[in-house]
Amino acid sequence: MATGQLFSRTTQALFYNYKQLPIQRMLDFDFLCGREIPSVAGIINPGAEGFQKLFFGQEEIAIPVHSTIEAACTAHPTADVFINFASFRSAAASSMAALKQPTIRVVAIIAEGVPESDTKQLIAYARSNNKVVIGPATVGGIQAGAFKIGDTAGTIDNIVQCKLYRPGSVGFVSKSGGMSNEMYNTIARVTDGIYEGIAIGGDVFPGSTLSDHILRFNNIPQVKMMVVLGELGGRDEYSLVEALKQGKVNKPVVAWVSGTCARLFKSEVQFGHAGAKSGGEMESAQAKNQALRDAGAVVPTSYEAFEIVIKETFDKLVEQGKITPVKEVMPPQIPEDLNNAIKSGKVRAPTHIISTISDDRGEEPCYAGVAMSSIVERGYGVGDVISLLWFKRSLPRYCTHFIEICIMLCADHGPCVSGAHNTIVTARAGKDLVSSLVSGLLTIGPRFGGAIDDAARYFKDAYDRGLTPYEFVEDMKKKGIRVPGIGHRIKRGDNRDKRVELLQRFARTHFPSVKYMEYAVQVETYTLSKANNLVLNVDGAIGSLFLDLLAGSGMFSKQEIDEIVEIGYLNGLFVLARSIGLIGHTFDQKRLKQPLYRHPWEDVLYTK
């Protein structure tokens, strides 16, 4: 067992089994104490590697994560404390592995219920190798103003209230972690505070004893008095009795053994800890208190009087000049986590992303305020979902049906168009679905797919300005611009595109108005007088009819219609539709197990 203090302001630990809250509490304590380096050097999370982001004051830091104890100890040779948050099933094995590392000096085992035979092996190994085990079933320990283990002393508010951000003059040791927090507060009220506090753990066989730590405190010059809180069960307190009788302790010891109420019960009582169970008169709280009193410790008549005798002992040491009370200092303010501050209404944090179309914060996701379950229950289709997510409103059924028809008609146009060709070549190169799809989508633009957008823009501008078809076409000709939506490689005036006829028939049947489409037909009549292949194609039909959909539904203002056309909604419709075909081509090539594509030499004109 160590003979002096266990920790200092430069002590660093390895934390086993990642737990965000206790690690952050350690780092907050570091900042509160004004430490220059974080007390957590590394985290051991079996099977994982990388970094965990945490805060050191206002600064965000990355703490390395290691998959094994050996790797962590090698990477951080100055970290000599091992804080073990493993479960009771694996705590013994991981603790032994840590004790066998030459760099580890102290192991704290948080889990309770570790098998007693395993604990005995840990204790024997630690003692024979001059190492220290704190626990099992412990919250750990703390050196005020220097270092703390995990959740020791609780929240930052409690730490500040207990003055643990700077060292005092009292050494404290207890079996109970919960009572330690209470005693830190009690001691801070009537003395200048704790120098070091240890909770040895409540299991039957703790890795270190009350007397081990009292003897350590006796060798620490800054510790002027000691406070001990024991409990019924076991005989640990008697080792302290013997140390007092033998004169090994020359500083005042104020002690109390809790559990005196056990005699009020007719049957044997098991208190909270595994070790808090009296096994006879000698293990009773009354017998231990009397033995400590006879050995020279200051023992009150009840727990209620514990605080009084601690104060009396401290005041006497001050009067004797043995203690110069520590001057109080103002600790820094720990920055509050943003999420907590927002919840408590202390700050207004600007958002970084705005969403007006969907929300998944409630019981179920919503599209434009419509719950997902409602969308299914109402029998909505893909067109309805598009109307909610793109236009933020539920469009009439004829509108959503028209959208679905457009998607079906534009889903694919064979393997030879640029998008499909790119997708096929990429799929045959062995790339995944997303890569193959994206390679095809990247070809969509002014020459492939973009004609829908341009057709809508130009037809709308010409119609709204009152241009005749003649004026519109001739004006475009003067500018050197082909009329978008007019012209086809195969279709002619006497061989119309059936897709265009289908769309026009649907619109004339269901749309309240088709003024833009009729204008496009008039333009077609004029262009056909110039050439038989200058027919209204599917891009021009969709572009003009979408204008009629927006204007005729009565659900969009003129400004909204202009914005929809300008943003490129119609191109979005083509992208969505064509994705279906491009995905199909990817699957087709994969299913056919096609080899890497190489373009044939005879299809290339090689020139100088």
XYZ file of C-alpha atoms in Angstrom:
608
model
C 0.000 0.000 0.000
C 1.241 3.511 -0.822
C 2.583 5.526 2.088
C 1.755 9.038 0.853
C -0.762 10.804 -1.320
C -2.144 8.951 -4.343
C -2.850 11.848 -6.665
C -1.591 15.279 -7.735
C -2.526 18.095 -10.120
C -0.699 16.285 -12.916
C -2.212 12.835 -12.349
C -3.809 11.351 -15.437
C -6.091 8.359 -15.757
C -7.199 5.774 -18.290
C -10.964 5.322 -18.319
C -12.247 1.805 -19.058
C -15.653 1.417 -20.756
C -16.748 4.763 -22.189
C -19.224 6.688 -20.024
C -19.744 10.263 -21.179
C -21.096 11.835 -17.973
C -18.461 10.746 -15.413
C -15.636 11.580 -17.850
C -17.100 15.028 -18.504
C -17.458 15.570 -14.747
C -13.776 14.765 -14.312
C -12.842 17.263 -17.024
C -15.129 19.921 -15.530
C -13.451 19.375 -12.165
C -10.056 19.794 -13.855
C -11.152 23.146 -15.276
C -12.596 24.186 -11.921
C -9.254 23.450 -10.262
C -7.253 25.281 -12.920
C -5.430 22.194 -14.159
C -3.366 22.738 -17.276
C -3.881 19.242 -18.691
C -7.015 17.047 -18.647
C -7.026 14.273 -16.056
C -8.319 11.728 -18.603
C -5.499 10.756 -20.950
C -7.322 8.030 -22.853
C -10.438 5.892 -23.024
C -10.459 2.122 -23.383
C -13.520 0.817 -25.216
C -12.984 -2.834 -26.225
C -13.371 -3.267 -29.958
C -13.375 0.454 -30.744
C -10.720 2.975 -31.700
C -10.658 6.657 -32.616
C -11.538 9.701 -30.530
C -14.318 10.974 -28.291
C -15.113 14.687 -28.243
C -15.581 16.239 -24.801
C -15.185 19.673 -23.237
C -12.260 21.017 -21.222
C -13.735 24.304 -20.059
C -14.944 26.070 -23.199
C -12.515 24.194 -25.419
C -13.640 21.024 -27.166
C -10.964 18.334 -27.035
C -10.549 14.904 -28.627
C -9.619 12.124 -26.192
C -8.073 9.038 -27.831
C -10.028 5.779 -27.695
C -8.115 2.481 -27.569
C -9.419 -1.044 -28.046
C -7.157 -2.705 -25.453
C -5.662 -1.916 -22.063
C -2.179 -2.701 -23.350
C -2.495 -0.291 -26.276
C -3.752 2.495 -24.008
C -0.947 2.031 -21.473
C 1.637 2.056 -24.251
C 0.169 5.219 -25.772
C -0.103 7.019 -22.408
C 2.821 5.891 -20.235
C 2.367 8.732 -17.717
C -1.261 7.769 -16.939
C -0.994 5.741 -13.731
C -4.641 5.572 -12.579
C -7.076 3.050 -14.087
C -10.765 3.890 -13.602
C -12.787 0.760 -14.292
C -16.453 1.191 -15.237
C -16.813 -2.411 -16.435
C -19.761 -4.498 -15.216
C -19.338 -6.826 -12.247
C -18.948 -9.730 -14.701
C -15.813 -8.383 -16.363
C -14.477 -5.944 -13.777
C -12.095 -8.431 -12.159
C -10.420 -9.562 -15.391
C -9.947 -6.031 -16.731
C -8.707 -4.800 -13.341
C -6.134 -7.588 -13.140
C -4.997 -6.808 -16.686
C -4.515 -3.191 -15.642
C -2.646 -4.069 -12.433
C -0.203 -6.112 -14.497
C 0.720 -3.066 -16.576
C 3.927 -1.498 -15.200
C 2.571 2.030 -15.701
C -0.602 1.545 -13.625
C -0.327 2.346 -9.899
C -3.958 2.775 -8.767
C -7.053 0.873 -9.919
C -10.548 2.049 -8.983
C -13.322 -0.541 -9.469
C -16.768 1.045 -9.631
C -18.883 -2.106 -10.064
C -20.413 -3.786 -7.050
C -20.993 -7.510 -6.719
C -17.591 -8.543 -8.054
C -17.074 -12.201 -6.998
C -15.267 -12.279 -3.661
C -12.710 -14.861 -4.802
C -11.745 -12.576 -7.703
C -11.487 -9.575 -5.401
C -9.153 -11.498 -3.056
C -6.854 -12.281 -5.988
C -6.801 -8.610 -6.989
C -5.990 -7.550 -3.421
C -3.188 -10.114 -3.094
C -1.625 -9.089 -6.411
C -1.883 -5.370 -5.619
C -0.304 -5.696 -2.167
C 2.557 -7.883 -3.402
C 3.302 -5.382 -6.169
C 2.899 -2.199 -4.109
C -0.227 -1.072 -5.969
C -3.546 0.286 -4.732
C -7.066 -0.962 -5.379
C -10.001 1.307 -4.504
C -13.296 -0.594 -4.478
C -15.120 -2.653 -5.653
C -18.473 -0.902 -5.146
C -16.930 2.545 -4.879
C -17.478 5.970 -6.398
C -13.714 6.429 -6.092
C -11.954 9.296 -4.412
C -10.808 12.872 -4.736
C -7.860 15.078 -3.968
C -9.319 18.537 -3.640
C -8.037 20.971 -6.241
C -6.106 18.233 -8.026
C -7.849 15.062 -9.249
C -11.065 13.117 -8.883
C -12.290 9.714 -9.960
C -15.428 9.512 -12.076
C -18.601 10.623 -10.300
C -16.935 11.261 -6.941
C -18.571 14.218 -5.136
C -21.412 14.372 -7.663
C -22.332 17.477 -9.620
C -20.241 20.605 -10.101
C -22.681 22.536 -7.892
C -22.046 20.065 -5.071
C -18.281 20.223 -5.616
C -18.323 24.023 -5.383
C -20.526 23.942 -2.306
C -18.134 21.465 -0.668
C -15.107 23.664 -1.569
C -13.418 20.741 -3.291
C -11.903 22.965 -5.988
C -9.042 23.783 -3.582
C -7.299 21.679 -0.896
C -8.294 21.861 2.753
C -6.737 20.278 5.843
C -8.895 17.172 6.420
C -8.299 13.622 5.232
C -11.528 11.631 4.956
C -12.189 7.938 4.390
C -15.470 6.056 4.266
C -16.957 2.789 3.128
C -19.930 4.523 1.545
C -19.731 6.621 -1.624
C -23.142 8.189 -1.078
C -22.309 9.155 2.503
C -18.975 10.530 1.298
C -20.820 13.234 -0.641
C -22.797 14.101 2.495
C -19.655 14.194 4.622
C -17.757 16.395 2.150
C -20.521 18.931 2.658
C -20.523 18.519 6.421
C -16.751 18.879 6.678
C -16.757 21.947 4.401
C -19.286 23.667 6.699
C -17.212 23.343 9.872
C -13.581 23.198 8.650
C -11.528 24.570 5.771
C -12.467 21.461 3.755
C -11.127 18.188 2.421
C -7.561 17.579 1.346
C -8.245 14.044 0.171
C -11.289 11.805 0.386
C -11.606 8.099 -0.385
C -14.600 5.749 -0.513
C -13.109 2.282 -0.120
C -16.292 0.540 -1.293
C -19.112 -1.361 0.326
C -18.326 -4.946 -0.689
C -17.254 -7.481 1.935
C -13.625 -7.422 0.775
C -12.537 -3.918 -0.244
C -9.239 -3.554 -2.096
C -7.921 -1.170 0.562
C -9.002 -0.615 4.165
C -9.921 2.356 6.298
C -6.647 2.034 8.218
C -4.627 1.847 4.960
C -5.791 5.334 4.057
C -5.591 6.760 7.592
C -1.957 5.676 7.752
C -1.403 7.337 4.359
C -3.037 10.546 5.569
C -0.827 10.481 8.625
C 2.189 10.764 6.298
C 0.790 13.685 4.252
C 1.927 16.994 5.797
C -1.030 18.959 4.418
C -3.502 16.662 6.230
C -3.860 17.941 9.788
C -6.775 15.768 10.972
C -8.681 12.721 9.778
C -12.364 11.857 9.660
C -13.558 8.244 9.368
C -17.072 7.004 8.610
C -17.417 3.244 9.045
C -20.428 0.972 9.186
C -21.569 -2.177 10.933
C -20.376 -5.476 9.544
C -16.845 -6.742 9.060
C -13.844 -5.932 11.243
C -12.011 -3.340 9.152
C -12.372 -0.689 11.845
C -10.419 -2.835 14.303
C -7.265 -2.516 12.188
C -7.604 1.236 12.738
C -8.112 0.594 16.459
C -4.829 -1.338 16.550
C -3.004 1.387 14.605
C -4.218 3.976 17.127
C -3.234 1.820 20.095
C 0.236 1.221 18.656
C 0.801 4.952 18.189
C 1.079 4.722 14.381
C -1.326 7.647 14.031
C -0.252 10.950 15.580
C -2.943 13.223 14.145
C -6.472 13.608 15.547
C -8.987 11.055 14.236
C -12.716 11.773 14.412
C -14.693 8.599 13.735
C -18.225 7.267 13.642
C -19.522 3.824 12.722
C -23.062 3.958 11.378
C -25.687 1.276 11.887
C -26.393 1.662 15.607
C -30.093 1.316 14.831
C -29.564 -2.370 13.910
C -30.172 -3.391 17.535
C -33.733 -2.092 17.292
C -34.600 -4.930 14.896
C -35.390 -8.396 16.235
C -33.897 -10.166 13.229
C -30.603 -9.640 11.437
C -30.679 -6.654 9.084
C -28.858 -6.312 5.751
C -28.124 -2.661 5.041
C -27.270 -1.224 1.582
C -23.762 -2.618 1.187
C -22.804 -6.281 0.963
C -20.449 -5.745 3.891
C -22.987 -3.866 6.026
C -24.293 -6.904 7.834
C -23.435 -7.586 11.442
C -21.972 -11.026 12.068
C -21.878 -10.816 15.856
C -21.389 -8.370 18.688
C -17.878 -7.342 17.619
C -19.183 -6.349 14.191
C -21.940 -4.170 15.615
C -21.686 -0.398 15.251
C -21.809 0.072 19.054
C -18.851 -2.228 19.680
C -16.751 -0.590 16.976
C -17.541 2.923 18.182
C -16.568 1.989 21.721
C -13.329 0.322 20.577
C -12.367 3.425 18.560
C -13.193 5.668 21.506
C -11.067 3.534 23.850
C -8.178 3.649 21.364
C -8.125 7.452 21.390
C -10.317 8.467 18.459
C -12.830 11.260 18.915
C -16.200 9.465 18.691
C -19.530 11.307 19.087
C -22.540 9.876 20.886
C -24.588 9.866 17.672
C -24.337 10.670 13.993
C -26.142 13.946 14.650
C -23.242 14.983 16.896
C -20.623 13.990 14.291
C -20.502 17.457 12.751
C -20.112 19.067 16.205
C -17.063 17.026 17.222
C -15.449 17.549 13.791
C -15.827 21.319 14.294
C -14.515 21.169 17.861
C -11.468 19.166 16.782
C -10.713 21.521 13.888
C -11.158 24.661 16.011
C -8.818 23.258 18.668
C -6.108 22.641 16.060
C -6.545 26.204 14.811
C -6.192 27.532 18.354
C -3.054 25.463 18.834
C -1.592 26.922 15.660
C -1.429 23.525 13.993
C -3.842 24.597 11.253
C -3.853 27.851 9.356
C -7.249 27.773 7.640
C -7.012 27.818 3.856
C -7.972 31.141 2.329
C -11.075 30.960 0.193
C -10.716 31.452 -3.569
C -13.322 32.052 -6.227
C -13.485 29.104 -8.645
C -14.055 29.758 -12.362
C -17.538 29.366 -13.793
C -18.009 26.067 -15.614
C -19.583 26.736 -19.031
C -23.035 25.202 -19.199
C -23.796 22.679 -21.941
C -25.748 24.324 -24.733
C -28.585 21.791 -24.669
C -29.110 22.262 -20.938
C -28.930 26.033 -21.246
C -31.509 26.032 -24.044
C -33.876 23.817 -22.053
C -33.606 26.060 -19.012
C -34.245 29.168 -21.108
C -30.889 30.766 -20.313
C -29.708 31.271 -23.873
C -31.056 31.863 -27.348
C -29.038 29.829 -29.810
C -29.383 30.526 -33.542
C -30.245 27.540 -35.687
C -28.081 26.562 -38.638
C -30.638 24.846 -40.857
C -34.248 25.777 -41.613
C -36.805 23.166 -42.657
C -40.393 23.958 -43.633
C -41.321 20.680 -45.327
C -40.773 17.898 -42.792
C -40.413 17.319 -39.068
C -39.424 14.110 -37.268
C -39.338 15.414 -33.688
C -42.748 14.118 -32.627
C -44.335 10.708 -32.338
C -43.970 10.178 -36.101
C -42.487 12.067 -39.062
C -44.654 14.671 -40.753
C -44.626 15.911 -44.354
C -45.682 19.575 -44.445
C -47.597 19.036 -41.227
C -49.296 15.815 -42.352
C -48.453 12.796 -40.207
C -46.930 9.797 -41.952
C -49.687 7.477 -40.754
C -52.313 9.872 -42.122
C -50.632 9.830 -45.538
C -50.967 6.049 -45.661
C -54.460 5.926 -44.162
C -55.778 8.466 -46.692
C -54.421 6.412 -49.578
C -52.066 9.129 -50.790
C -49.733 8.323 -53.669
C -46.300 9.463 -54.752
C -47.795 12.562 -56.361
C -49.377 13.576 -53.046
C -46.058 13.141 -51.225
C -44.349 15.310 -53.862
C -47.037 17.974 -53.462
C -46.421 18.068 -49.704
C -42.621 18.009 -49.807
C -42.124 20.201 -52.880
C -45.084 22.566 -52.794
C -45.889 22.406 -49.029
C -49.599 21.876 -49.638
C -52.027 19.142 -50.651
C -52.797 19.634 -54.321
C -56.053 18.414 -55.909
C -56.094 14.805 -57.026
C -55.935 15.703 -60.749
C -52.686 17.610 -60.047
C -51.024 14.769 -58.150
C -52.220 12.271 -60.759
C -50.676 14.430 -63.489
C -47.376 14.485 -61.557
C -47.450 10.686 -61.359
C -48.134 10.408 -65.096
C -45.120 12.660 -65.789
C -42.915 10.461 -63.615
C -44.074 7.336 -65.434
C -43.547 8.875 -68.869
C -40.073 10.239 -68.033
C -38.810 7.240 -66.062
C -36.679 5.960 -68.921
C -35.829 6.621 -72.554
C -33.747 3.609 -73.448
C -30.085 2.703 -72.892
C -28.595 5.106 -75.441
C -29.341 8.505 -73.898
C -26.397 10.049 -72.072
C -27.657 9.411 -68.527
C -28.480 5.758 -69.095
C -25.232 5.229 -71.016
C -23.175 6.678 -68.165
C -25.018 4.552 -65.628
C -24.520 1.368 -67.647
C -20.779 2.013 -68.126
C -20.359 2.743 -64.420
C -22.302 -0.346 -63.344
C -20.210 -2.504 -65.680
C -17.080 -1.074 -64.062
C -18.216 -2.812 -60.867
C -19.335 0.305 -59.024
C -22.173 0.284 -56.496
C -25.761 1.403 -57.054
C -25.346 4.955 -55.755
C -22.192 5.592 -57.805
C -23.865 4.244 -60.943
C -26.999 6.317 -60.364
C -25.072 9.506 -59.683
C -22.927 9.097 -62.789
C -26.099 9.140 -64.856
C -27.736 11.986 -62.945
C -24.674 14.184 -63.443
C -25.408 14.332 -67.179
C -28.779 16.007 -66.597
C -28.549 19.652 -67.599
C -29.312 22.063 -70.427
C -28.908 19.385 -73.118
C -30.437 16.449 -71.289
C -33.533 16.982 -69.168
C -33.186 20.733 -68.798
C -35.522 21.398 -71.732
C -38.572 20.995 -69.441
C -37.457 23.928 -67.295
C -36.498 26.073 -70.271
C -39.705 25.278 -72.131
C -41.755 26.423 -69.140
C -39.694 29.612 -68.753
C -39.826 30.645 -72.417
C -43.471 29.692 -73.023
C -44.512 31.549 -69.856
C -42.531 34.647 -70.730
C -43.892 34.759 -74.307
C -47.513 34.151 -73.302
C -47.428 36.626 -70.399
C -45.948 39.305 -72.721
C -48.659 38.650 -75.284
C -46.315 37.591 -78.109
C -47.841 35.817 -81.048
C -46.347 32.434 -81.967
C -44.730 34.128 -84.979
C -43.166 36.891 -82.830
C -41.988 34.373 -80.241
C -40.319 31.963 -82.683
C -38.736 34.687 -84.836
C -37.451 36.522 -81.752
C -35.814 33.289 -80.525
C -34.326 32.787 -83.993
C -32.764 36.269 -83.940
C -31.172 35.464 -80.563
C -29.818 32.206 -81.921
C -31.801 30.125 -79.405
C -33.713 26.984 -80.331
C -37.241 26.937 -78.906
C -37.103 24.527 -75.924
C -39.765 21.823 -76.069
C -40.028 21.950 -79.860
C -38.399 19.372 -82.154
C -37.848 15.623 -82.149
C -35.324 13.283 -83.741
C -37.958 10.728 -84.822
C -41.467 12.164 -84.403
C -43.088 14.261 -87.166
C -46.204 16.270 -87.710
C -47.865 13.207 -89.167
C -46.421 10.883 -86.476
C -47.055 12.569 -83.143
C -45.558 11.478 -79.801
C -48.188 9.385 -78.028
C -46.901 10.632 -74.664
C -47.684 14.209 -75.697
C -51.157 13.236 -76.857
C -51.821 11.391 -73.580
C -50.785 14.415 -71.490
C -52.845 16.811 -73.581
C -55.921 14.567 -73.415
C -55.604 14.263 -69.615
C -55.189 18.013 -69.192
C -58.101 18.947 -71.439
C -60.265 16.539 -69.430
C -59.222 17.488 -65.900
C -57.503 20.898 -65.831
C -59.630 24.007 -65.264
C -57.500 25.881 -67.827
C -54.907 24.882 -70.433
C -53.964 28.314 -71.769
C -50.220 27.695 -71.708
C -50.566 24.325 -73.403
C -52.788 25.792 -76.134
C -50.198 28.506 -76.665
C -47.519 25.819 -77.040
C -49.749 24.045 -79.617
C -50.057 27.311 -81.581
C -46.270 27.647 -81.513
C -46.054 24.068 -82.791
C -48.430 24.894 -85.671
C -46.110 27.703 -86.735
C -42.882 25.666 -86.380
C -44.386 22.754 -88.354
C -44.862 25.166 -91.257
C -41.066 25.474 -91.308
C -40.103 21.800 -90.795
C -42.078 18.566 -90.284
C -39.945 17.480 -87.284
C -40.473 20.679 -85.244
C -43.274 19.126 -83.213
C -44.125 19.772 -79.583
C -42.146 17.127 -77.691
C -42.743 15.642 -74.253
C -40.512 18.246 -72.568
C -42.547 21.076 -74.082
C -45.838 19.367 -73.184
C -44.834 18.844 -69.542
C -43.358 22.336 -69.238
C -46.452 24.122 -70.594
C -48.920 21.898 -68.747
C -47.129 22.387 -65.447
C -47.688 26.104 -65.892
C -51.401 25.359 -66.373
C -51.378 23.150 -63.270
C -49.901 25.917 -61.135
C -52.051 28.706 -62.561
C -55.314 26.751 -62.912
C -55.314 25.175 -59.424
C -55.740 28.585 -57.818
C -53.374 27.538 -55.037
C -50.333 29.551 -56.122
C -49.746 33.281 -56.449
C -48.060 34.729 -59.508
C -44.926 35.313 -57.457
C -44.917 31.671 -56.292
C -45.329 30.400 -59.855
C -42.422 32.551 -61.042
C -40.277 31.255 -58.176
C -41.168 27.599 -58.838
C -40.204 27.927 -62.499
C -37.018 29.842 -61.692
C -35.831 27.445 -58.962
C -36.089 24.467 -61.318
C -38.938 22.370 -59.934
C -39.614 20.866 -63.347
C -36.037 19.710 -63.698
C -36.472 18.135 -60.288
C -39.411 16.193 -61.662
C -37.224 14.881 -64.498
C -34.408 13.965 -62.072
C -36.849 12.073 -59.854
C -38.453 10.258 -62.752
C -35.239 9.376 -64.576
C -33.692 8.008 -61.344
C -36.164 5.131 -61.609
C -34.839 4.176 -65.043
C -31.186 4.691 -64.123
C -31.583 2.420 -61.106
C -33.244 -0.113 -63.388
C -30.318 -0.002 -65.826
C -27.884 -0.530 -62.917
C -29.768 -3.605 -61.735
C -30.091 -4.840 -65.307
C -26.332 -4.771 -65.894
C -25.595 -6.364 -62.502
C -28.165 -9.085 -63.098
C -26.718 -9.810 -66.543
C -23.208 -9.866 -65.044
C -21.912 -7.623 -67.823
C -18.109 -7.171 -68.021
C -16.189 -3.900 -68.056
C -17.314 -1.734 -70.972
C -14.788 -0.631 -73.550
C -15.901 1.564 -76.443
C -15.123 -0.054 -79.839
C -12.263 1.456 -81.833
C -14.293 1.451 -85.046
C -16.767 3.848 -83.423
C -14.058 6.488 -82.898
C -12.723 8.853 -85.529
C -8.989 9.109 -84.938
C -7.579 12.290 -86.496
C -4.422 14.328 -86.331
